[in-house]
Amino acid sequence: MQDPYPHPEIGAVPLTEVLHALSDPLRLRILAALAAEGERGWGAFEAGVSPSTLSHHMKVLRQAGLVRHRREGTRCVVALRDEMAERFPGLLDTVLALESRTSPAS
Amino acid sequence: MQDPYPHPEIGAVPLTEVLHALSDPLRLRILAALAAEGERGWGAFEAGVSPSTLSHHMKVLRQAGLVRHRREGTRCVVALRDEMAERFPGLLDTVLALESRTSPAS
DNA sequence: TTCGATATTCGACGATCATCGAACAACGGG
DNA sequence: CCCGTTGTTCGATGATCGTCGAATATCGAA
């Protein structure tokens, strides 16, 4: 948990890396939660996996330019990174819309 | 090269499987070529990989419901599978549009 | 300064992936 | 019927992935 977190230059992220980051059910659920309810404390995710695994997925999302990590006191706040909508317009919106239609939010 | 080829029920394909199929540069180029010029003989792809590798990627695309393989005499014709636009509307269009903008067609 | 809460990093493990060459199967043409 | 063309399948190999527990780092609070 260092600060600052390494975030990639958004223009340097390849499309295929973003698509790969999106191709996992858990990561998709994380993004859907962020899109629905805004930013969120790291610990507030009920992922059903160990902390180390969750940390791994967060890192994949961060390196793909999809989320930003920010330190807030002793915790970590995760938020969608809005530059993604400029880098790849429509991509995240489309995928999340399809995801919610296919696997309905409880 | 058997006939008929096994094609999945389009409704049974998970979104994450499609996204995974899309997350490879070569597969993306194959789809872009099909979208740009319509169906195409298997052998007409200049993929820069061995036939067995190309066959593998074709299989991934087929199993993800993105393309259809059809036998035509002694050859094999590959085409985009249009049911994909009903299963996941806008997904392929969005991705291909972004791909062509990011890596310009020569 | 010591302690607990919070998240990352470090092996390790089995699974999947992208790639290749070799062997194989199916078909049309001689 | 034998051949060449056309893809697929079958190991094999090295890389990456998802997962975990243990160890570690950082910060606020006591």
mmCIF file of C-alpha atoms (C1' of nucleotides) in Angstrom:
data_model
loop_
_atom_site.group_PDB
_atom_site.id
_atom_site.type_symbol
_atom_site.label_atom_id
_atom_site.label_comp_id
_atom_site.label_asym_id
_atom_site.label_seq_id
_atom_site.Cartn_x
_atom_site.Cartn_y
_atom_site.Cartn_z
ATOM 1 C CA MET A 1 0.000 0.000 0.000
ATOM 2 C CA GLN A 2 2.273 2.726 -1.147
ATOM 3 C CA ASP A 3 1.383 6.263 -2.088
ATOM 4 C CA PRO A 4 1.380 7.437 -4.800
ATOM 5 C CA TYR A 5 0.075 4.459 -6.690
ATOM 6 C CA PRO A 6 1.515 3.819 -10.123
ATOM 7 C CA HIS A 7 -1.086 4.820 -12.691
ATOM 8 C CA PRO A 8 -0.349 4.453 -16.391
ATOM 9 C CA GLU A 9 -0.447 7.270 -18.869
ATOM 10 C CA ILE A 10 -3.937 6.812 -20.287
ATOM 11 C CA GLY A 11 -2.803 7.301 -23.865
ATOM 12 C CA ALA A 12 -0.311 4.475 -23.529
ATOM 13 C CA VAL A 13 -2.855 1.824 -22.666
ATOM 14 C CA PRO A 14 -3.529 -0.580 -25.561
ATOM 15 C CA LEU A 15 -7.093 -1.517 -26.407
ATOM 16 C CA THR A 16 -6.309 -5.193 -26.023
ATOM 17 C CA GLU A 17 -5.125 -4.644 -22.460
ATOM 18 C CA VAL A 18 -8.403 -2.957 -21.564
ATOM 19 C CA LEU A 19 -10.378 -5.767 -23.175
ATOM 20 C CA HIS A 20 -8.371 -8.304 -21.259
ATOM 21 C CA ALA A 21 -9.041 -6.471 -18.015
ATOM 22 C CA LEU A 22 -12.747 -6.555 -18.859
ATOM 23 C CA SER A 23 -12.786 -10.263 -19.614
ATOM 24 C CA ASP A 24 -13.051 -11.456 -16.031
ATOM 25 C CA PRO A 25 -16.369 -11.774 -14.159
ATOM 26 C CA LEU A 26 -15.062 -10.463 -10.865
ATOM 27 C CA ARG A 27 -13.385 -7.425 -12.419
ATOM 28 C CA LEU A 28 -16.561 -6.722 -14.352
ATOM 29 C CA ARG A 29 -18.568 -6.799 -11.127
ATOM 30 C CA ILE A 30 -16.133 -4.419 -9.487
ATOM 31 C CA LEU A 31 -16.518 -1.956 -12.357
ATOM 32 C CA ALA A 32 -20.286 -2.319 -12.335
ATOM 33 C CA ALA A 33 -20.381 -1.535 -8.631
ATOM 34 C CA LEU A 34 -18.222 1.554 -9.139
ATOM 35 C CA ALA A 35 -20.348 2.729 -12.047
ATOM 36 C CA ALA A 36 -23.539 2.254 -10.058
ATOM 37 C CA GLU A 37 -22.530 3.708 -6.718
ATOM 38 C CA GLY A 38 -19.497 5.853 -7.387
ATOM 39 C CA GLU A 39 -16.201 5.521 -5.607
ATOM 40 C CA ARG A 40 -15.820 3.061 -2.848
ATOM 41 C CA GLY A 41 -13.456 1.960 -0.129
ATOM 42 C CA TRP A 42 -11.270 -0.978 -0.997
ATOM 43 C CA GLY A 43 -12.571 -3.003 1.922
ATOM 44 C CA ALA A 44 -16.173 -2.454 0.893
ATOM 45 C CA PHE A 45 -16.002 -5.006 -1.892
ATOM 46 C CA GLU A 46 -17.557 -8.356 -1.087
ATOM 47 C CA ALA A 47 -15.639 -10.190 -3.700
ATOM 48 C CA GLY A 48 -15.614 -13.673 -2.255
ATOM 49 C CA VAL A 49 -11.877 -13.969 -2.770
ATOM 50 C CA SER A 50 -8.889 -13.446 -0.511
ATOM 51 C CA PRO A 51 -7.458 -9.945 -0.010
ATOM 52 C CA SER A 52 -4.389 -10.839 -2.020
ATOM 53 C CA THR A 53 -6.492 -11.991 -4.949
ATOM 54 C CA LEU A 54 -8.646 -8.879 -4.784
ATOM 55 C CA SER A 55 -5.511 -6.766 -4.714
ATOM 56 C CA HIS A 56 -4.303 -8.533 -7.826
ATOM 57 C CA HIS A 57 -7.513 -7.748 -9.715
ATOM 58 C CA MET A 58 -7.400 -4.139 -8.558
ATOM 59 C CA LYS A 59 -3.907 -3.891 -9.945
ATOM 60 C CA VAL A 60 -5.029 -5.265 -13.312
ATOM 61 C CA LEU A 61 -7.821 -2.689 -13.452
ATOM 62 C CA ARG A 62 -5.451 0.101 -12.418
ATOM 63 C CA GLN A 63 -2.829 -0.826 -15.000
ATOM 64 C CA ALA A 64 -5.493 -0.954 -17.680
ATOM 65 C CA GLY A 65 -6.403 2.631 -16.830
ATOM 66 C CA LEU A 66 -9.897 1.692 -15.719
ATOM 67 C CA VAL A 67 -9.737 2.702 -12.075
ATOM 68 C CA ARG A 68 -7.800 5.091 -9.870
ATOM 69 C CA HIS A 69 -6.583 4.342 -6.375
ATOM 70 C CA ARG A 70 -6.363 7.121 -3.851
ATOM 71 C CA ARG A 71 -5.158 7.049 -0.303
ATOM 72 C CA GLU A 72 -7.550 8.435 2.302
ATOM 73 C CA GLY A 73 -6.095 8.320 5.774
ATOM 74 C CA THR A 74 -5.425 4.706 6.501
ATOM 75 C CA ARG A 75 -7.614 3.369 3.753
ATOM 76 C CA CYS A 76 -7.712 3.169 0.008
ATOM 77 C CA VAL A 77 -10.487 4.561 -2.147
ATOM 78 C CA VAL A 78 -11.174 3.138 -5.601
ATOM 79 C CA ALA A 79 -12.941 5.091 -8.337
ATOM 80 C CA LEU A 80 -13.556 4.779 -12.048
ATOM 81 C CA ARG A 81 -11.041 6.675 -14.100
ATOM 82 C CA ASP A 82 -12.959 8.991 -16.386
ATOM 83 C CA GLU A 83 -10.139 9.534 -18.883
ATOM 84 C CA MET A 84 -11.029 6.058 -20.111
ATOM 85 C CA ALA A 85 -14.124 7.562 -21.739
ATOM 86 C CA GLU A 86 -11.851 9.846 -23.750
ATOM 87 C CA ARG A 87 -9.299 7.214 -24.612
ATOM 88 C CA PHE A 88 -11.873 4.606 -25.684
ATOM 89 C CA PRO A 89 -15.236 6.352 -25.962
ATOM 90 C CA GLY A 90 -18.247 4.161 -25.383
ATOM 91 C CA LEU A 91 -16.315 1.039 -24.528
ATOM 92 C CA LEU A 92 -16.911 0.808 -20.803
ATOM 93 C CA ASP A 93 -20.481 2.061 -21.101
ATOM 94 C CA THR A 94 -21.302 -0.544 -23.710
ATOM 95 C CA VAL A 95 -19.746 -3.406 -21.799
ATOM 96 C CA LEU A 96 -21.343 -2.470 -18.486
ATOM 97 C CA ALA A 97 -24.744 -2.044 -20.113
ATOM 98 C CA LEU A 98 -24.470 -5.514 -21.633
ATOM 99 C CA GLU A 99 -23.190 -6.997 -18.407
ATOM 100 C CA SER A 100 -26.127 -5.652 -16.392
ATOM 101 C CA ARG A 101 -28.567 -6.921 -18.995
ATOM 102 C CA THR A 102 -27.017 -10.369 -19.056
ATOM 103 C CA SER A 103 -26.421 -10.882 -15.354
ATOM 104 C CA PRO A 104 -29.087 -8.780 -13.631
ATOM 105 C CA ALA A 105 -28.053 -6.928 -10.491
ATOM 106 C CA SER A 106 -29.680 -8.631 -7.521
ATOM 107 C CA MET B 1 -11.403 -29.690 -41.183
ATOM 108 C CA GLN B 2 -14.647 -31.424 -40.524
ATOM 109 C CA ASP B 3 -18.090 -30.410 -41.649
ATOM 110 C CA PRO B 4 -20.284 -29.325 -39.998
ATOM 111 C CA TYR B 5 -18.183 -27.151 -37.741
ATOM 112 C CA PRO B 6 -19.249 -26.940 -34.132
ATOM 113 C CA HIS B 7 -20.834 -23.546 -33.552
ATOM 114 C CA PRO B 8 -22.134 -22.619 -30.125
ATOM 115 C CA GLU B 9 -25.697 -21.609 -29.399
ATOM 116 C CA ILE B 10 -25.345 -17.849 -29.498
ATOM 117 C CA GLY B 11 -27.427 -17.336 -26.378
ATOM 118 C CA ALA B 12 -25.111 -19.562 -24.388
ATOM 119 C CA VAL B 13 -21.997 -17.487 -24.962
ATOM 120 C CA PRO B 14 -20.939 -15.492 -21.878
ATOM 121 C CA LEU B 15 -19.949 -11.873 -22.256
ATOM 122 C CA THR B 16 -16.584 -12.550 -20.648
ATOM 123 C CA GLU B 17 -15.769 -15.174 -23.263
ATOM 124 C CA VAL B 18 -16.447 -12.700 -26.052
ATOM 125 C CA LEU B 19 -14.305 -10.077 -24.351
ATOM 126 C CA HIS B 20 -11.507 -12.564 -23.975
ATOM 127 C CA ALA B 21 -11.741 -13.461 -27.646
ATOM 128 C CA LEU B 22 -11.499 -9.763 -28.448
ATOM 129 C CA SER B 23 -8.464 -9.183 -26.252
ATOM 130 C CA ASP B 24 -5.876 -10.419 -28.730
ATOM 131 C CA PRO B 25 -4.330 -8.232 -31.453
ATOM 132 C CA LEU B 26 -4.337 -10.909 -34.115
ATOM 133 C CA ARG B 27 -7.952 -11.910 -33.505
ATOM 134 C CA LEU B 28 -8.928 -8.262 -33.558
ATOM 135 C CA ARG B 29 -7.238 -7.838 -36.930
ATOM 136 C CA ILE B 30 -9.056 -10.861 -38.282
ATOM 137 C CA LEU B 31 -12.394 -9.423 -37.214
ATOM 138 C CA ALA B 32 -11.519 -6.007 -38.615
ATOM 139 C CA ALA B 33 -10.688 -7.575 -41.969
ATOM 140 C CA LEU B 34 -13.975 -9.465 -42.025
ATOM 141 C CA ALA B 35 -15.926 -6.351 -41.063
ATOM 142 C CA ALA B 36 -14.221 -4.317 -43.754
ATOM 143 C CA GLU B 37 -14.305 -6.724 -46.656
ATOM 144 C CA GLY B 38 -16.952 -9.293 -45.812
ATOM 145 C CA GLU B 39 -16.388 -13.003 -45.751
ATOM 146 C CA ARG B 40 -13.091 -14.414 -46.721
ATOM 147 C CA GLY B 41 -11.319 -17.661 -47.459
ATOM 148 C CA TRP B 42 -9.352 -19.092 -44.584
ATOM 149 C CA GLY B 43 -6.135 -19.061 -46.587
ATOM 150 C CA ALA B 44 -6.524 -15.397 -47.477
ATOM 151 C CA PHE B 45 -5.391 -14.210 -44.064
ATOM 152 C CA GLU B 46 -1.820 -12.992 -43.868
ATOM 153 C CA ALA B 47 -1.543 -13.491 -40.181
ATOM 154 C CA GLY B 48 2.182 -13.942 -39.807
ATOM 155 C CA VAL B 49 1.711 -17.068 -37.755
ATOM 156 C CA SER B 50 1.749 -20.758 -38.573
ATOM 157 C CA PRO B 51 -1.384 -22.445 -39.932
ATOM 158 C CA SER B 52 -1.884 -24.315 -36.679
ATOM 159 C CA THR B 53 -1.750 -21.105 -34.685
ATOM 160 C CA LEU B 54 -4.167 -19.396 -37.041
ATOM 161 C CA SER B 55 -6.490 -22.365 -36.744
ATOM 162 C CA HIS B 56 -6.372 -22.009 -32.990
ATOM 163 C CA HIS B 57 -7.390 -18.344 -33.131
ATOM 164 C CA MET B 58 -10.170 -19.138 -35.573
ATOM 165 C CA LYS B 59 -11.472 -21.701 -33.136
ATOM 166 C CA VAL B 60 -11.458 -19.171 -30.299
ATOM 167 C CA LEU B 61 -13.436 -16.739 -32.447
ATOM 168 C CA ARG B 62 -15.855 -19.466 -33.518
ATOM 169 C CA GLN B 63 -16.459 -20.672 -29.971
ATOM 170 C CA ALA B 64 -17.070 -17.113 -28.849
ATOM 171 C CA GLY B 65 -19.827 -16.847 -31.457
ATOM 172 C CA LEU B 66 -18.024 -14.130 -33.373
ATOM 173 C CA VAL B 67 -17.459 -15.900 -36.668
ATOM 174 C CA ARG B 68 -18.960 -18.730 -38.686
ATOM 175 C CA HIS B 69 -17.018 -21.286 -40.682
ATOM 176 C CA ARG B 70 -18.518 -22.729 -43.809
ATOM 177 C CA ARG B 71 -17.167 -25.334 -46.135
ATOM 178 C CA GLU B 72 -17.028 -24.371 -49.815
ATOM 179 C CA GLY B 73 -15.724 -27.146 -51.972
ATOM 180 C CA THR B 74 -12.236 -27.857 -50.775
ATOM 181 C CA ARG B 75 -11.837 -24.645 -48.844
ATOM 182 C CA CYS B 76 -13.182 -22.953 -45.793
ATOM 183 C CA VAL B 77 -14.922 -19.585 -45.759
ATOM 184 C CA VAL B 78 -14.965 -17.419 -42.658
ATOM 185 C CA ALA B 79 -17.596 -14.757 -42.019
ATOM 186 C CA LEU B 80 -18.759 -12.581 -39.167
ATOM 187 C CA ARG B 81 -21.676 -14.084 -37.308
ATOM 188 C CA ASP B 82 -24.425 -11.487 -37.273
ATOM 189 C CA GLU B 83 -26.334 -12.981 -34.343
ATOM 190 C CA MET B 84 -23.596 -11.460 -32.213
ATOM 191 C CA ALA B 85 -25.164 -8.050 -32.830
ATOM 192 C CA GLU B 86 -28.381 -9.355 -31.290
ATOM 193 C CA ARG B 87 -26.737 -11.137 -28.390
ATOM 194 C CA PHE B 88 -24.465 -8.219 -27.445
ATOM 195 C CA PRO B 89 -25.666 -5.161 -29.379
ATOM 196 C CA GLY B 90 -23.032 -2.572 -30.124
ATOM 197 C CA LEU B 91 -20.145 -4.516 -28.654
ATOM 198 C CA LEU B 92 -18.326 -5.575 -31.794
ATOM 199 C CA ASP B 93 -19.077 -2.311 -33.573
ATOM 200 C CA THR B 94 -17.688 -0.295 -30.695
ATOM 201 C CA VAL B 95 -14.548 -2.363 -30.344
ATOM 202 C CA LEU B 96 -13.792 -2.404 -34.066
ATOM 203 C CA ALA B 97 -14.360 1.331 -34.349
ATOM 204 C CA LEU B 98 -11.901 1.937 -31.521
ATOM 205 C CA GLU B 99 -9.433 -0.511 -32.938
ATOM 206 C CA SER B 100 -9.388 1.166 -36.339
ATOM 207 C CA ARG B 101 -8.977 4.569 -34.710
ATOM 208 C CA THR B 102 -6.114 3.391 -32.529
ATOM 209 C CA SER B 103 -4.215 1.274 -35.045
ATOM 210 C CA PRO B 104 -5.007 2.836 -38.422
ATOM 211 C CA ALA B 105 -5.572 0.487 -41.329
ATOM 212 C CA SER B 106 -2.644 0.767 -43.701
ATOM 213 C "C1'" DT C 1 6.458 3.872 20.607
ATOM 214 C "C1'" DT C 2 3.710 -0.049 20.319
ATOM 215 C "C1'" DC C 3 -0.438 -2.095 18.250
ATOM 216 C "C1'" DG C 4 -4.204 -3.010 15.108
ATOM 217 C "C1'" DA C 5 -6.279 -2.143 10.720
ATOM 218 C "C1'" DT C 6 -5.485 -2.006 5.856
ATOM 219 C "C1'" DA C 7 -3.698 -3.253 1.617
ATOM 220 C "C1'" DT C 8 0.455 -4.901 -1.195
ATOM 221 C "C1'" DT C 9 4.080 -8.080 -2.307
ATOM 222 C "C1'" DC C 10 6.101 -12.578 -2.541
ATOM 223 C "C1'" DG C 11 6.496 -17.345 -3.600
ATOM 224 C "C1'" DA C 12 3.854 -21.237 -4.917
ATOM 225 C "C1'" DC C 13 0.400 -23.952 -7.198
ATOM 226 C "C1'" DG C 14 -2.465 -25.713 -11.008
ATOM 227 C "C1'" DA C 15 -4.853 -23.987 -15.131
ATOM 228 C "C1'" DT C 16 -5.040 -21.743 -19.348
ATOM 229 C "C1'" DC C 17 -2.739 -19.504 -23.273
ATOM 230 C "C1'" DA C 18 -0.086 -18.598 -27.714
ATOM 231 C "C1'" DT C 19 2.965 -20.741 -30.443
ATOM 232 C "C1'" DC C 20 5.163 -24.267 -33.237
ATOM 233 C "C1'" DG C 21 6.028 -28.601 -36.136
ATOM 234 C "C1'" DA C 22 4.445 -33.061 -37.220
ATOM 235 C "C1'" DA C 23 0.916 -36.091 -38.117
ATOM 236 C "C1'" DC C 24 -3.613 -36.489 -39.790
ATOM 237 C "C1'" DA C 25 -8.251 -36.116 -42.279
ATOM 238 C "C1'" DA C 26 -11.207 -34.603 -46.125
ATOM 239 C "C1'" DC C 27 -11.847 -33.383 -50.485
ATOM 240 C "C1'" DG C 28 -11.186 -32.526 -55.738
ATOM 241 C "C1'" DG C 29 -8.484 -33.502 -59.745
ATOM 242 C "C1'" DG C 30 -5.569 -36.334 -62.454
ATOM 243 C "C1'" DC D 1 -7.177 -44.839 -57.116
ATOM 244 C "C1'" DC D 2 -3.338 -41.928 -55.801
ATOM 245 C "C1'" DC D 3 -1.973 -36.872 -54.910
ATOM 246 C "C1'" DG D 4 -1.734 -32.357 -53.731
ATOM 247 C "C1'" DT D 5 -4.280 -28.772 -51.415
ATOM 248 C "C1'" DT D 6 -6.400 -27.235 -47.256
ATOM 249 C "C1'" DG D 7 -7.260 -26.966 -42.417
ATOM 250 C "C1'" DT D 8 -7.485 -29.442 -38.027
ATOM 251 C "C1'" DT D 9 -5.618 -32.022 -34.205
ATOM 252 C "C1'" DC D 10 -2.001 -33.524 -31.262
ATOM 253 C "C1'" DG D 11 1.782 -33.125 -28.145
ATOM 254 C "C1'" DA D 12 5.167 -29.955 -26.389
ATOM 255 C "C1'" DT D 13 7.065 -25.670 -24.630
ATOM 256 C "C1'" DG D 14 7.424 -21.365 -22.347
ATOM 257 C "C1'" DA D 15 4.486 -17.511 -20.711
ATOM 258 C "C1'" DT D 16 0.690 -15.700 -18.325
ATOM 259 C "C1'" DC D 17 -3.274 -16.165 -15.233
ATOM 260 C "C1'" DG D 18 -6.169 -16.683 -10.950
ATOM 261 C "C1'" DT D 19 -5.805 -18.162 -6.556
ATOM 262 C "C1'" DC D 20 -4.049 -18.651 -1.888
ATOM 263 C "C1'" DG D 21 -1.405 -17.937 2.652
ATOM 264 C "C1'" DA D 22 2.442 -15.789 4.729
ATOM 265 C "C1'" DA D 23 5.242 -11.993 5.222
ATOM 266 C "C1'" DT D 24 5.595 -7.074 4.770
ATOM 267 C "C1'" DA D 25 4.741 -2.008 4.708
ATOM 268 C "C1'" DT D 26 2.082 2.063 6.085
ATOM 269 C "C1'" DC D 27 -0.665 4.715 8.772
ATOM 270 C "C1'" DG D 28 -3.755 6.176 12.841
ATOM 271 C "C1'" DA D 29 -4.746 5.403 17.479
ATOM 272 C "C1'" DA D 30 -3.738 4.312 22.170
#
